[in-house]
Amino acid sequence: MMLVVENLTKKFKKTMAVDRLCMEIPRGEIYGFVGANGAGKTTTMRIIAGLLAPTSGKVYIDGLNIFRDPLKVKGRIGYMPDFFGVYNDLKVSEYMEFYGGLQGIYGEKCRELTDSLLELVRLTHKRDAYVDTLSRGMKQRLCLARSLIHDPDFLILDEPASGLDPRARVEMKEILKELRTMGKTVLISSHILPELAELCTSIGIIDSGRLVASGSVAEITEKMYQSGLIKIKVAEKEEEAVKILMEMPEVGELSSVAGVIEIKVSGGEETSVRVLKTLVENEIPVVSFHPEECSLEAVFMSLTERSSENENNQ
Amino acid sequence: MKIINNPILLKDMKTKLRGWRTPVLISCYVLLLTGILLLFFLGNNMLDRYSTSAFDPRLAVDAYNYIIVFQFALLFLIVPAMTATSISGERERQTLELMLVTQTPTHDIIIGKILISVAHSILLLLSSMPVLGMVFFFGGIGIMEIVKLLIFYVLTSFFVASSGVFFSTLFRKSIVAIISTYIFLGLLTFGTFFVLGFRAIIMEYVTHSSIDVTYATYLTSLFPSPVFGFTSFYFDKGDYYSFRYSLWGELASEINSQIAYETSILRFLKPWIANGLFDILASALLIFMSSIMLSPLIRKK
């Protein structure tokens, strides 16, 4: 395992930012960390990066306890925060060499690494430009290159694509794909869920400091399909169809507008089959029967909705 | 990490020295010192070839006293301003965390920040050497005195820089850090004189008689004060118009005469050595505490 988090808790005065969070990331995984603003993503990532002391809990990176061997662990992680602190009076190459020095890499080796990383993030042509002349997207890519200067095995990327225009986002995504092929383990947080679904091998959904779901994208959507949405269009007998559906125990919420009935069902594909079969057996003229494909966005909305409902009930 | 390889020092040297500001600052500083020296000589008719007053080369000693006091005061003004923003400035620029996430230990970051201001102080001191050297034309000051003075300046600027970095680590806002540093140094420099006075009053109250303030009393009360250490570098030329009749001159003369009366081993512990030793120990403590406070796993937020 590259990352093991055990019962991580962080409390700021009265606010519980992270609440008994447990997670594991195997080596080589691209793990998407999903959550609303204030859900505890950045706090968790800062603790994992060794920048914040937790209230309780343990974090192991590559088998090393980050609180016992902080300097050893820092040699294995690359951290990119959701802001880009840069020194405007430095040139791009000097910026890289400065952080190389902080990681204990000097001279020719540092220059070689700088060249290869600037090539990776497509900034070779800006080598001698001052950092303050770079666009936001370029600064983000430079920050990514900085986090890679010591060739870490594990990358912690907090919202690497935030505030970027669509082109810059695509470029960032391409770079992250290259990192995946390089065998890096990546923990990445983002608000742009479809991008995460495309990029990540597994995801974790955090809500109010708690990890409410974790696993591969397929696993989570499959699990969520257990309570999917079905859109049914009927040619006539709408009222009768509604009555039949309401009598079925698997059917939860139901709404009906102009011949289109939307139902929430619990259970997987078997339930869908049973609903359609019942309607057909009762001679309801079904025009279309469309179980909604469960997107990561839908999963996220559903899980965080449930969690906030639970909180309200408590 | 070797001091010379400290990336924080190297970065600062590179960015500061390549701009126009540093050469302009150094030029202004040297011009200012030269101006003070010229005004001093002019005021004492030393540059007037038709002057009827006798040429007194000993006046150069007073000129030297003026210049070193000016330099010392400037060091106290510049170094805290430079260092009290060093960590809080990184925090405000959002670059501190990027440093803390690297393999560089916090004490290397702290030392790097201190070395930057010490290096600047050394640069200013060395650039002023030609001006100080002018007093050699007139004699009275030995080269070893200048070397000792430079060592004292470096030790003092190291301590002042350590204090600045300490408060910069302690407070999140640069302005609070700057004010705290000046207050701390002010208390250390002048507050110790209150301690001396208070001690004398208590001793008089206890013994019901006037007491002799010996060198040991001065030493044990004033050793943290840089002004006390600086009294070692006062040159008395011993005439009526001497620099002696300034507050610092009076103090320096009194302490130097008390050293002459001192018979114990303390007489070897000159004010600049005692204060220099305090600077070294206090700097080590401040660096240690700053490193602890900067450690992300100890900070609260």
Coordinates of C-alpha atoms in Angstrom, one line a residue:
Chain A
M1 CA 0.0 0.0 0.0
M2 CA 1.3 3.5 -0.8
L3 CA -1.0 5.2 1.6
V4 CA -2.8 4.0 4.7
V5 CA -4.9 6.4 6.8
E6 CA -6.3 5.1 10.1
N7 CA -9.0 6.9 12.0
L8 CA -7.8 10.3 11.0
T9 CA -9.5 13.1 13.0
K10 CA -8.9 16.8 12.9
K11 CA -10.8 19.2 15.0
F12 CA -10.6 23.0 14.7
K13 CA -12.0 24.4 17.9
K14 CA -15.7 23.3 17.6
T15 CA -15.5 22.3 13.9
M16 CA -14.9 18.7 13.1
A17 CA -13.0 19.0 9.8
V18 CA -12.0 15.3 9.4
D19 CA -13.9 12.6 11.3
R20 CA -12.4 9.2 11.9
L21 CA -11.4 8.9 8.2
C22 CA -9.9 5.6 7.0
M23 CA -8.6 5.1 3.5
E24 CA -6.0 3.0 1.6
I25 CA -4.4 3.6 -1.8
P26 CA -2.5 0.8 -3.4
R27 CA 0.7 1.6 -5.4
G28 CA 0.2 2.9 -8.9
E29 CA -3.4 4.0 -8.3
I30 CA -4.9 7.3 -9.4
Y31 CA -7.2 8.0 -6.5
G32 CA -9.8 10.8 -7.0
F33 CA -10.8 12.6 -3.8
V34 CA -14.3 14.0 -4.2
G35 CA -16.2 16.3 -1.9
A36 CA -18.0 19.6 -1.7
N37 CA -16.3 22.7 -0.5
G38 CA -15.6 22.4 3.2
A39 CA -16.0 18.6 3.2
G40 CA -12.5 18.1 4.5
K41 CA -10.5 17.3 1.4
T42 CA -7.8 19.9 1.7
T43 CA -7.4 19.3 5.5
T44 CA -7.0 15.6 4.9
M45 CA -4.5 16.2 2.1
R46 CA -2.5 18.7 4.2
I47 CA -2.3 16.2 7.0
I48 CA -1.1 13.5 4.6
A49 CA 1.5 15.9 3.2
G50 CA 2.8 16.5 6.7
L51 CA 1.7 20.1 6.8
L52 CA -0.8 19.8 9.6
A53 CA -0.9 17.8 12.8
P54 CA -4.1 15.8 13.2
T55 CA -6.1 15.6 16.4
S56 CA -5.8 11.8 16.3
G57 CA -5.2 9.0 13.9
K58 CA -2.3 7.6 11.9
V59 CA -1.0 8.1 8.4
Y60 CA 1.5 5.7 6.7
I61 CA 3.2 6.5 3.4
D62 CA 5.0 3.6 1.8
G63 CA 5.0 1.9 5.2
L64 CA 6.5 5.0 7.0
N65 CA 4.7 6.8 9.7
I66 CA 4.6 10.4 8.6
F67 CA 4.7 11.7 12.1
R68 CA 7.7 9.6 13.1
D69 CA 9.8 10.0 9.9
P70 CA 8.6 13.3 8.4
L71 CA 11.7 14.1 6.4
K72 CA 12.0 10.6 5.0
V73 CA 8.3 10.7 4.0
K74 CA 8.7 14.1 2.4
G75 CA 11.3 12.6 0.1
R76 CA 8.6 10.3 -1.2
I77 CA 5.8 12.7 -1.7
G78 CA 5.2 15.6 -4.1
Y79 CA 2.5 18.1 -3.0
M80 CA 0.7 20.6 -5.1
P81 CA -1.7 22.8 -3.1
D82 CA -4.8 24.5 -4.5
F83 CA -3.0 27.8 -4.6
F84 CA 0.2 28.6 -6.5
G85 CA 2.7 30.4 -4.3
V86 CA 5.5 31.6 -6.6
Y87 CA 8.4 34.0 -6.4
N88 CA 7.8 36.5 -9.1
D89 CA 11.4 37.7 -9.2
L90 CA 12.7 34.3 -10.2
K91 CA 13.0 32.8 -13.7
V92 CA 11.3 29.5 -14.4
S93 CA 14.5 27.5 -14.4
E94 CA 15.7 29.3 -11.2
Y95 CA 12.4 28.5 -9.5
M96 CA 12.9 24.8 -10.3
E97 CA 16.5 24.9 -9.2
F98 CA 15.5 26.6 -5.9
Y99 CA 13.1 23.8 -5.0
G100 CA 15.6 21.3 -6.3
G101 CA 18.1 22.7 -3.7
L102 CA 15.4 22.4 -1.0
Q103 CA 15.1 18.8 -1.9
G104 CA 18.8 18.3 -1.8
I105 CA 19.4 18.2 -5.5
Y106 CA 22.1 20.6 -6.9
G107 CA 24.2 21.4 -9.9
E108 CA 24.1 19.5 -13.2
K109 CA 21.6 16.8 -11.9
C110 CA 19.2 19.6 -10.9
R111 CA 19.5 21.3 -14.3
E112 CA 18.9 18.0 -16.1
L113 CA 15.8 17.2 -14.0
T114 CA 14.6 20.8 -14.6
D115 CA 14.9 20.4 -18.3
S116 CA 13.1 17.0 -18.4
L117 CA 10.3 18.3 -16.1
L118 CA 9.8 21.5 -18.1
E119 CA 9.4 19.3 -21.1
L120 CA 6.8 17.1 -19.4
V121 CA 4.7 20.2 -18.4
R122 CA 5.3 21.8 -21.8
L123 CA 7.2 24.8 -20.5
T124 CA 10.6 24.4 -22.1
H125 CA 10.0 27.5 -24.2
K126 CA 9.5 29.5 -21.0
R127 CA 12.7 28.3 -19.3
D128 CA 14.2 31.8 -19.1
A129 CA 11.0 33.7 -18.6
Y130 CA 10.2 35.3 -15.2
V131 CA 7.5 33.5 -13.3
D132 CA 5.2 36.5 -13.1
T133 CA 5.0 36.6 -16.8
L134 CA 3.4 33.2 -17.0
S135 CA -0.4 32.6 -17.4
R136 CA -2.4 31.0 -14.6
G137 CA -2.4 27.6 -16.4
M138 CA 1.4 27.8 -17.0
K139 CA 1.9 28.6 -13.3
Q140 CA -0.2 25.6 -12.3
R141 CA 1.9 23.4 -14.6
L142 CA 5.1 24.9 -13.2
C143 CA 3.8 24.1 -9.7
L144 CA 3.2 20.5 -10.8
A145 CA 6.8 20.3 -12.2
R146 CA 8.1 21.7 -8.9
S147 CA 6.3 18.9 -7.0
L148 CA 8.1 16.4 -9.2
I149 CA 11.6 17.7 -8.9
H150 CA 12.8 15.0 -6.5
D151 CA 11.0 12.2 -8.4
P152 CA 8.5 11.3 -5.7
D153 CA 6.5 8.0 -5.8
F154 CA 3.4 9.6 -4.4
L155 CA 1.7 12.8 -5.6
I156 CA -0.9 14.8 -3.7
L157 CA -2.6 17.2 -6.0
D158 CA -5.2 19.5 -4.5
E159 CA -7.5 20.8 -7.2
P160 CA -4.8 21.0 -9.9
A161 CA -7.3 22.1 -12.5
S162 CA -9.1 24.8 -10.5
G163 CA -9.5 28.1 -12.2
L164 CA -8.2 26.9 -15.5
D165 CA -9.8 27.5 -18.9
P166 CA -11.0 24.4 -20.8
R167 CA -7.8 24.3 -22.9
A168 CA -5.5 24.5 -19.9
R169 CA -7.7 21.8 -18.2
V170 CA -7.2 19.5 -21.1
E171 CA -3.5 20.1 -21.0
M172 CA -3.3 19.4 -17.3
K173 CA -5.3 16.2 -17.8
E174 CA -2.9 15.0 -20.5
I175 CA 0.0 15.6 -18.1
L176 CA -1.7 13.6 -15.4
K177 CA -2.3 10.8 -17.8
E178 CA 1.5 10.8 -18.5
L179 CA 2.1 10.6 -14.8
R180 CA -0.1 7.6 -14.6
T181 CA 1.9 5.9 -17.3
M182 CA 5.1 6.7 -15.3
G183 CA 3.7 4.6 -12.5
K184 CA 3.2 7.3 -10.0
T185 CA 0.6 6.9 -7.2
V186 CA -1.6 10.0 -7.3
L187 CA -4.2 11.3 -4.8
I188 CA -6.1 14.0 -6.6
S189 CA -9.0 16.2 -5.6
S190 CA -11.3 17.9 -8.0
H191 CA -14.7 19.4 -8.4
I192 CA -14.9 18.4 -12.0
L193 CA -16.3 14.9 -11.5
P194 CA -16.4 13.6 -15.2
E195 CA -12.7 14.4 -15.5
L196 CA -12.0 12.4 -12.4
A197 CA -14.1 9.5 -13.6
E198 CA -12.1 9.4 -16.8
L199 CA -8.7 9.7 -15.1
C200 CA -9.0 7.9 -11.9
T201 CA -8.7 4.2 -11.2
S202 CA -10.6 4.6 -7.9
I203 CA -12.3 7.3 -6.0
G204 CA -13.3 8.3 -2.5
I205 CA -16.2 10.5 -1.6
I206 CA -15.8 12.7 1.5
D207 CA -18.6 14.5 3.1
S208 CA -18.5 16.4 6.4
G209 CA -15.1 15.0 7.1
R210 CA -16.2 11.4 6.6
L211 CA -15.4 9.0 3.8
V212 CA -18.9 8.0 2.6
A213 CA -17.8 5.8 -0.3
S214 CA -14.5 4.4 -1.6
G215 CA -13.6 2.0 -4.4
S216 CA -13.3 1.9 -8.2
V217 CA -15.6 4.1 -10.2
A218 CA -17.4 1.0 -11.5
E219 CA -17.8 -0.5 -8.1
I220 CA -19.3 2.7 -6.6
T221 CA -21.7 3.3 -9.5
E222 CA -22.7 -0.4 -9.4
K223 CA -23.4 0.0 -5.7
M224 CA -25.4 3.2 -6.4
Y225 CA -27.3 1.5 -9.1
Q226 CA -29.0 -0.3 -6.3
S227 CA -31.1 2.8 -5.8
G228 CA -31.3 4.1 -9.4
L229 CA -33.8 6.3 -11.3
I230 CA -36.0 4.9 -14.1
K231 CA -37.9 7.1 -16.6
I232 CA -40.9 5.3 -18.2
K233 CA -42.9 6.8 -21.0
V234 CA -46.4 5.4 -21.6
A235 CA -48.7 6.0 -24.6
E236 CA -51.9 5.8 -22.4
K237 CA -53.2 4.4 -19.1
E238 CA -50.9 6.7 -17.1
E239 CA -53.0 6.7 -14.0
E240 CA -53.3 2.9 -14.0
A241 CA -49.5 2.6 -14.5
V242 CA -48.9 5.0 -11.5
K243 CA -51.3 2.9 -9.4
I244 CA -49.5 -0.4 -10.3
L245 CA -46.1 1.1 -9.7
M246 CA -47.0 2.5 -6.3
E247 CA -48.1 -0.9 -5.1
M248 CA -44.7 -2.3 -5.8
P249 CA -42.5 -2.4 -2.7
E250 CA -39.3 -1.8 -4.6
V251 CA -40.6 1.6 -5.9
G252 CA -39.7 4.6 -3.7
E253 CA -40.4 8.2 -4.9
L254 CA -42.6 8.6 -7.9
S255 CA -43.5 11.5 -10.1
S256 CA -45.6 11.7 -13.3
V257 CA -45.9 14.5 -15.9
A258 CA -47.4 14.3 -19.3
G259 CA -47.0 10.5 -19.8
V260 CA -43.5 10.4 -18.4
I261 CA -43.2 8.6 -15.0
E262 CA -40.1 8.9 -13.0
I263 CA -39.5 6.3 -10.3
K264 CA -36.7 5.7 -7.8
V265 CA -36.2 2.0 -7.2
S266 CA -34.1 0.1 -4.7
G267 CA -32.4 -3.0 -6.1
G268 CA -30.3 -3.6 -9.2
E269 CA -31.0 -4.7 -12.7
E270 CA -33.4 -7.4 -11.5
T271 CA -35.7 -4.8 -10.1
S272 CA -35.8 -2.9 -13.4
V273 CA -36.7 -6.2 -15.2
R274 CA -39.5 -6.9 -12.7
V275 CA -41.0 -3.3 -13.0
L276 CA -41.1 -3.6 -16.8
K277 CA -42.5 -7.1 -16.7
T278 CA -45.3 -6.0 -14.3
L279 CA -46.3 -3.1 -16.5
V280 CA -46.4 -5.2 -19.7
E281 CA -48.3 -8.0 -17.9
N282 CA -50.9 -5.3 -16.9
E283 CA -51.2 -4.3 -20.6
I284 CA -49.7 -0.8 -20.0
P285 CA -48.5 0.5 -23.4
V286 CA -44.9 1.3 -22.5
V287 CA -43.2 3.5 -25.2
S288 CA -39.8 3.7 -23.6
F289 CA -38.2 2.3 -20.4
H290 CA -35.0 4.1 -19.5
P291 CA -33.0 3.3 -16.4
E292 CA -30.7 6.3 -15.8
E293 CA -27.1 5.5 -16.1
C294 CA -25.5 6.2 -12.8
S295 CA -22.9 8.9 -13.3
L296 CA -20.2 9.8 -10.8
E297 CA -22.0 13.1 -10.4
A298 CA -25.3 11.3 -9.5
V299 CA -23.4 9.1 -7.1
F300 CA -21.8 12.1 -5.4
M301 CA -25.1 14.0 -5.2
S302 CA -26.9 11.0 -3.9
L303 CA -24.3 10.1 -1.2
T304 CA -23.8 13.6 0.1
E305 CA -27.6 14.1 0.1
R306 CA -28.1 11.0 2.2
S307 CA -25.4 12.2 4.6
S308 CA -26.9 15.6 5.0
E309 CA -30.3 14.0 5.5
N310 CA -28.8 11.8 8.3
E311 CA -27.3 14.8 9.9
N312 CA -30.6 16.7 9.8
N313 CA -32.4 13.7 11.4
Q314 CA -29.8 13.5 14.2
Chain B
M1 CA 23.1 21.0 4.3
K2 CA 26.3 23.2 4.0
I3 CA 25.8 26.9 4.8
I4 CA 27.1 27.9 1.4
N5 CA 24.7 25.5 -0.3
N6 CA 21.6 26.9 1.6
P7 CA 19.2 27.3 -1.3
I8 CA 17.3 30.1 0.6
L9 CA 20.5 32.1 0.9
L10 CA 21.5 31.4 -2.7
K11 CA 18.1 32.4 -4.1
D12 CA 18.1 35.7 -2.2
M13 CA 21.6 36.6 -3.2
K14 CA 20.8 35.9 -6.8
T15 CA 17.6 37.9 -6.9
K16 CA 18.7 40.8 -4.8
L17 CA 22.1 41.4 -6.3
R18 CA 21.0 41.3 -10.0
G19 CA 18.6 44.2 -9.6
W20 CA 19.4 47.9 -9.5
R21 CA 18.3 48.3 -5.9
T22 CA 21.2 46.8 -4.1
P23 CA 24.0 48.7 -5.9
V24 CA 22.0 51.9 -5.4
L25 CA 21.4 51.2 -1.7
I26 CA 25.1 50.5 -1.2
S27 CA 26.1 53.6 -3.1
C28 CA 23.7 55.7 -1.0
Y29 CA 25.0 54.2 2.2
V30 CA 28.7 54.8 1.4
L31 CA 27.8 58.4 0.2
L32 CA 26.0 59.0 3.5
L33 CA 29.0 57.8 5.5
T34 CA 31.4 59.9 3.4
G35 CA 29.0 62.9 3.9
I36 CA 29.1 62.4 7.7
L37 CA 32.9 62.2 7.6
L38 CA 33.2 65.3 5.4
L39 CA 30.8 67.3 7.5
F40 CA 32.7 66.3 10.6
F41 CA 36.0 67.4 9.1
L42 CA 34.5 70.6 7.7
G43 CA 32.9 71.4 11.1
N44 CA 36.3 71.1 12.7
N45 CA 38.1 73.2 10.1
M46 CA 40.2 70.3 9.1
L47 CA 39.7 70.8 5.4
D48 CA 40.3 74.6 5.4
R49 CA 43.9 75.3 4.4
Y50 CA 43.6 79.0 5.5
S51 CA 42.2 78.1 9.0
T52 CA 44.1 79.6 11.8
S53 CA 43.2 76.8 14.3
A54 CA 45.8 74.1 14.7
F55 CA 45.3 70.9 12.8
D56 CA 44.4 68.1 15.2
P57 CA 44.7 64.6 13.8
R58 CA 43.2 63.2 17.0
L59 CA 39.9 64.5 15.8
A60 CA 39.9 61.6 13.4
V61 CA 39.3 59.4 16.4
D62 CA 36.0 61.2 17.1
A63 CA 35.1 60.9 13.5
Y64 CA 35.6 57.1 13.8
N65 CA 33.4 57.1 16.9
Y66 CA 30.7 58.9 15.1
I67 CA 30.8 56.6 12.1
I68 CA 30.7 53.4 14.1
V69 CA 27.8 54.6 16.2
F70 CA 25.9 55.5 13.0
Q71 CA 26.6 52.1 11.5
F72 CA 25.5 50.4 14.7
A73 CA 22.3 52.3 14.8
L74 CA 21.7 51.6 11.1
L75 CA 22.3 47.8 11.7
F76 CA 19.6 47.9 14.4
L77 CA 17.1 49.6 12.1
I78 CA 17.8 47.6 9.0
V79 CA 18.2 44.0 10.2
P80 CA 14.9 43.7 12.1
A81 CA 13.0 45.2 9.2
M82 CA 14.6 42.6 6.8
T83 CA 14.2 39.6 9.0
A84 CA 10.9 40.2 10.8
T85 CA 9.1 39.7 7.5
S86 CA 11.1 36.7 6.4
I87 CA 8.8 33.9 7.5
S88 CA 5.5 35.9 7.8
G89 CA 6.2 37.2 4.3
E90 CA 6.6 33.7 2.9
R91 CA 3.3 32.8 4.7
E92 CA 1.6 35.8 3.1
R93 CA 3.0 34.9 -0.3
Q94 CA 1.8 31.3 0.2
T95 CA 5.2 29.9 -0.4
L96 CA 5.9 28.8 3.2
E97 CA 4.1 25.4 2.8
L98 CA 5.9 24.7 -0.4
M99 CA 9.2 25.0 1.6
L100 CA 7.9 23.0 4.5
V101 CA 6.8 20.1 2.3
T102 CA 10.5 19.6 1.1
Q103 CA 13.2 17.6 2.8
T104 CA 14.9 20.7 4.1
P105 CA 14.6 20.7 7.9
T106 CA 13.0 23.7 9.5
H107 CA 16.2 24.8 11.2
D108 CA 17.9 25.1 7.8
I109 CA 15.0 27.3 6.6
I110 CA 15.5 29.5 9.7
I111 CA 19.3 29.7 9.4
G112 CA 18.9 30.5 5.6
K113 CA 16.7 33.4 6.5
I114 CA 19.1 34.7 9.2
L115 CA 22.1 34.3 6.8
I116 CA 20.4 36.5 4.2
S117 CA 20.3 39.5 6.5
V118 CA 23.8 38.7 8.0
A119 CA 25.2 38.6 4.4
H120 CA 23.5 41.9 3.6
S121 CA 25.0 43.4 6.8
I122 CA 28.5 42.1 5.9
L123 CA 28.1 43.6 2.4
L124 CA 27.2 47.0 3.9
L125 CA 30.0 46.8 6.4
L126 CA 32.6 45.8 3.9
S127 CA 31.5 48.5 1.5
S128 CA 32.0 51.1 4.2
M129 CA 35.6 49.9 4.9
P130 CA 37.1 52.6 2.5
V131 CA 35.3 55.3 4.5
L132 CA 36.5 53.9 7.9
G133 CA 39.9 53.5 6.3
M134 CA 40.2 57.3 6.0
V135 CA 40.8 57.6 9.7
F136 CA 44.0 55.6 9.2
F137 CA 45.4 58.6 7.5
F138 CA 45.4 60.3 10.9
G139 CA 46.4 57.3 13.0
G140 CA 45.1 56.3 16.5
I141 CA 43.1 53.3 15.4
G142 CA 44.7 50.0 14.8
I143 CA 43.6 47.4 12.2
M144 CA 42.9 44.9 14.9
E145 CA 40.3 47.2 16.4
I146 CA 38.5 47.3 13.1
V147 CA 38.7 43.5 12.9
K148 CA 37.2 43.1 16.4
L149 CA 34.5 45.7 15.6
L150 CA 33.6 43.7 12.4
I151 CA 33.3 40.5 14.5
F152 CA 31.1 42.3 17.0
Y153 CA 28.9 43.7 14.2
V154 CA 28.5 40.2 12.6
L155 CA 27.6 38.6 16.0
T156 CA 25.2 41.4 16.8
S157 CA 23.5 41.3 13.4
F158 CA 23.2 37.5 13.7
F159 CA 21.5 37.9 17.1
V160 CA 19.2 40.8 15.8
A161 CA 18.4 38.6 12.7
S162 CA 17.6 35.6 14.9
S163 CA 15.2 37.8 17.0
G164 CA 13.5 39.1 13.8
V165 CA 13.1 35.6 12.4
F166 CA 11.8 34.3 15.8
F167 CA 9.0 36.9 15.9
S168 CA 8.3 36.4 12.2
T169 CA 7.7 32.7 13.0
L170 CA 5.7 33.5 16.1
F171 CA 3.3 36.0 14.5
R172 CA 1.4 35.5 11.3
K173 CA 1.3 39.2 10.3
S174 CA 4.5 40.9 9.2
I175 CA 3.6 44.2 10.9
V176 CA 3.1 42.6 14.3
A177 CA 6.4 40.7 13.9
I178 CA 8.3 43.9 13.0
I179 CA 6.9 45.9 16.0
S180 CA 7.5 43.0 18.4
T181 CA 11.1 42.7 17.2
Y182 CA 11.8 46.4 17.8
I183 CA 10.1 46.2 21.2
F184 CA 12.1 43.1 22.2
L185 CA 15.4 44.6 21.1
G186 CA 14.6 48.0 22.7
L187 CA 13.9 46.3 26.0
L188 CA 17.1 44.3 25.8
T189 CA 19.2 47.3 24.8
F190 CA 17.8 49.9 27.2
G191 CA 15.8 47.8 29.7
T192 CA 18.9 46.3 31.1
F193 CA 20.0 49.8 32.2
F194 CA 16.8 50.0 34.2
V195 CA 17.8 46.6 35.7
L196 CA 21.1 48.1 36.7
G197 CA 19.5 51.2 38.2
F198 CA 16.9 49.1 40.1
R199 CA 19.7 46.8 41.4
A200 CA 21.7 49.8 42.7
I201 CA 18.6 51.2 44.4
I202 CA 17.8 47.8 46.1
M203 CA 21.4 47.4 47.2
E204 CA 21.5 50.9 48.7
Y205 CA 18.2 50.2 50.4
V206 CA 19.5 47.0 51.9
T207 CA 23.0 48.3 53.0
H208 CA 21.7 51.8 53.9
S209 CA 24.8 53.3 52.3
S210 CA 25.9 54.4 48.8
I211 CA 27.3 51.5 46.9
D212 CA 30.2 51.2 44.5
V213 CA 29.1 50.1 41.1
T214 CA 31.9 47.8 40.0
Y215 CA 32.6 46.3 36.6
A216 CA 31.1 43.1 37.9
T217 CA 27.8 45.0 38.6
Y218 CA 27.8 46.4 35.1
L219 CA 28.7 43.1 33.5
T220 CA 26.0 41.0 35.3
S221 CA 23.3 43.6 34.6
L222 CA 24.1 44.8 31.2
F223 CA 25.6 41.8 29.4
P224 CA 22.6 41.3 27.1
S225 CA 22.6 44.9 25.9
P226 CA 24.4 45.5 22.6
V227 CA 25.1 49.1 23.8
F228 CA 27.2 47.6 26.6
G229 CA 29.1 45.4 24.2
F230 CA 29.7 48.4 22.0
T231 CA 31.4 50.4 24.7
S232 CA 34.5 48.3 24.0
F233 CA 34.9 50.2 20.7
Y234 CA 34.9 53.7 22.1
F235 CA 38.2 55.5 21.6
D236 CA 38.9 58.3 24.1
K237 CA 41.4 60.8 22.9
G238 CA 41.2 62.5 26.3
D239 CA 40.7 66.2 25.7
Y240 CA 37.9 68.6 26.5
Y241 CA 36.1 68.5 23.2
S242 CA 36.2 64.7 23.2
F243 CA 33.3 62.5 22.1
R244 CA 33.4 61.5 25.8
Y245 CA 30.8 64.2 26.6
S246 CA 28.1 62.3 24.8
L247 CA 25.9 59.8 26.7
W248 CA 27.6 56.9 25.0
G249 CA 31.1 58.4 25.5
E250 CA 30.4 58.9 29.2
L251 CA 29.1 55.4 29.7
A252 CA 32.1 53.9 27.7
S253 CA 34.6 55.9 29.8
E254 CA 33.0 54.8 33.0
I255 CA 32.9 51.1 32.1
N256 CA 36.4 51.2 30.7
S257 CA 37.7 52.8 33.9
Q258 CA 35.9 50.2 36.0
I259 CA 37.6 47.4 34.0
A260 CA 40.9 49.0 34.9
Y261 CA 40.1 48.8 38.6
E262 CA 38.8 45.2 38.2
T263 CA 41.2 42.7 39.7
S264 CA 39.3 39.4 39.3
I265 CA 39.2 37.2 36.2
L266 CA 36.2 39.3 35.0
R267 CA 38.6 41.9 33.7
F268 CA 39.4 39.6 30.7
L269 CA 35.7 39.4 29.9
K270 CA 35.5 42.6 28.0
P271 CA 32.0 44.0 27.3
W272 CA 32.1 43.1 23.6
I273 CA 33.2 39.5 24.4
A274 CA 30.4 39.1 27.1
N275 CA 27.8 40.5 24.8
G276 CA 29.1 38.5 21.9
L277 CA 28.8 35.3 24.0
F278 CA 25.3 36.2 24.9
D279 CA 24.5 36.8 21.2
I280 CA 25.8 33.4 20.3
L281 CA 23.8 31.6 23.1
A282 CA 20.6 33.6 22.6
S283 CA 20.8 33.2 18.8
A284 CA 21.1 29.4 19.3
L285 CA 18.1 29.4 21.6
L286 CA 16.0 31.6 19.3
I287 CA 16.9 29.4 16.3
F288 CA 15.9 26.3 18.2
M289 CA 12.6 27.8 19.3
S290 CA 11.9 29.2 15.8
S291 CA 12.5 25.7 14.3
I292 CA 10.1 24.1 16.7
M293 CA 7.4 26.7 16.0
L294 CA 7.9 26.4 12.3
S295 CA 7.5 22.6 12.3
P296 CA 4.2 21.9 10.6
L297 CA 3.4 19.0 12.9
I298 CA 3.6 21.3 15.9
R299 CA 1.8 24.3 14.6
K300 CA -1.9 24.3 15.3
K301 CA -3.1 25.6 11.9

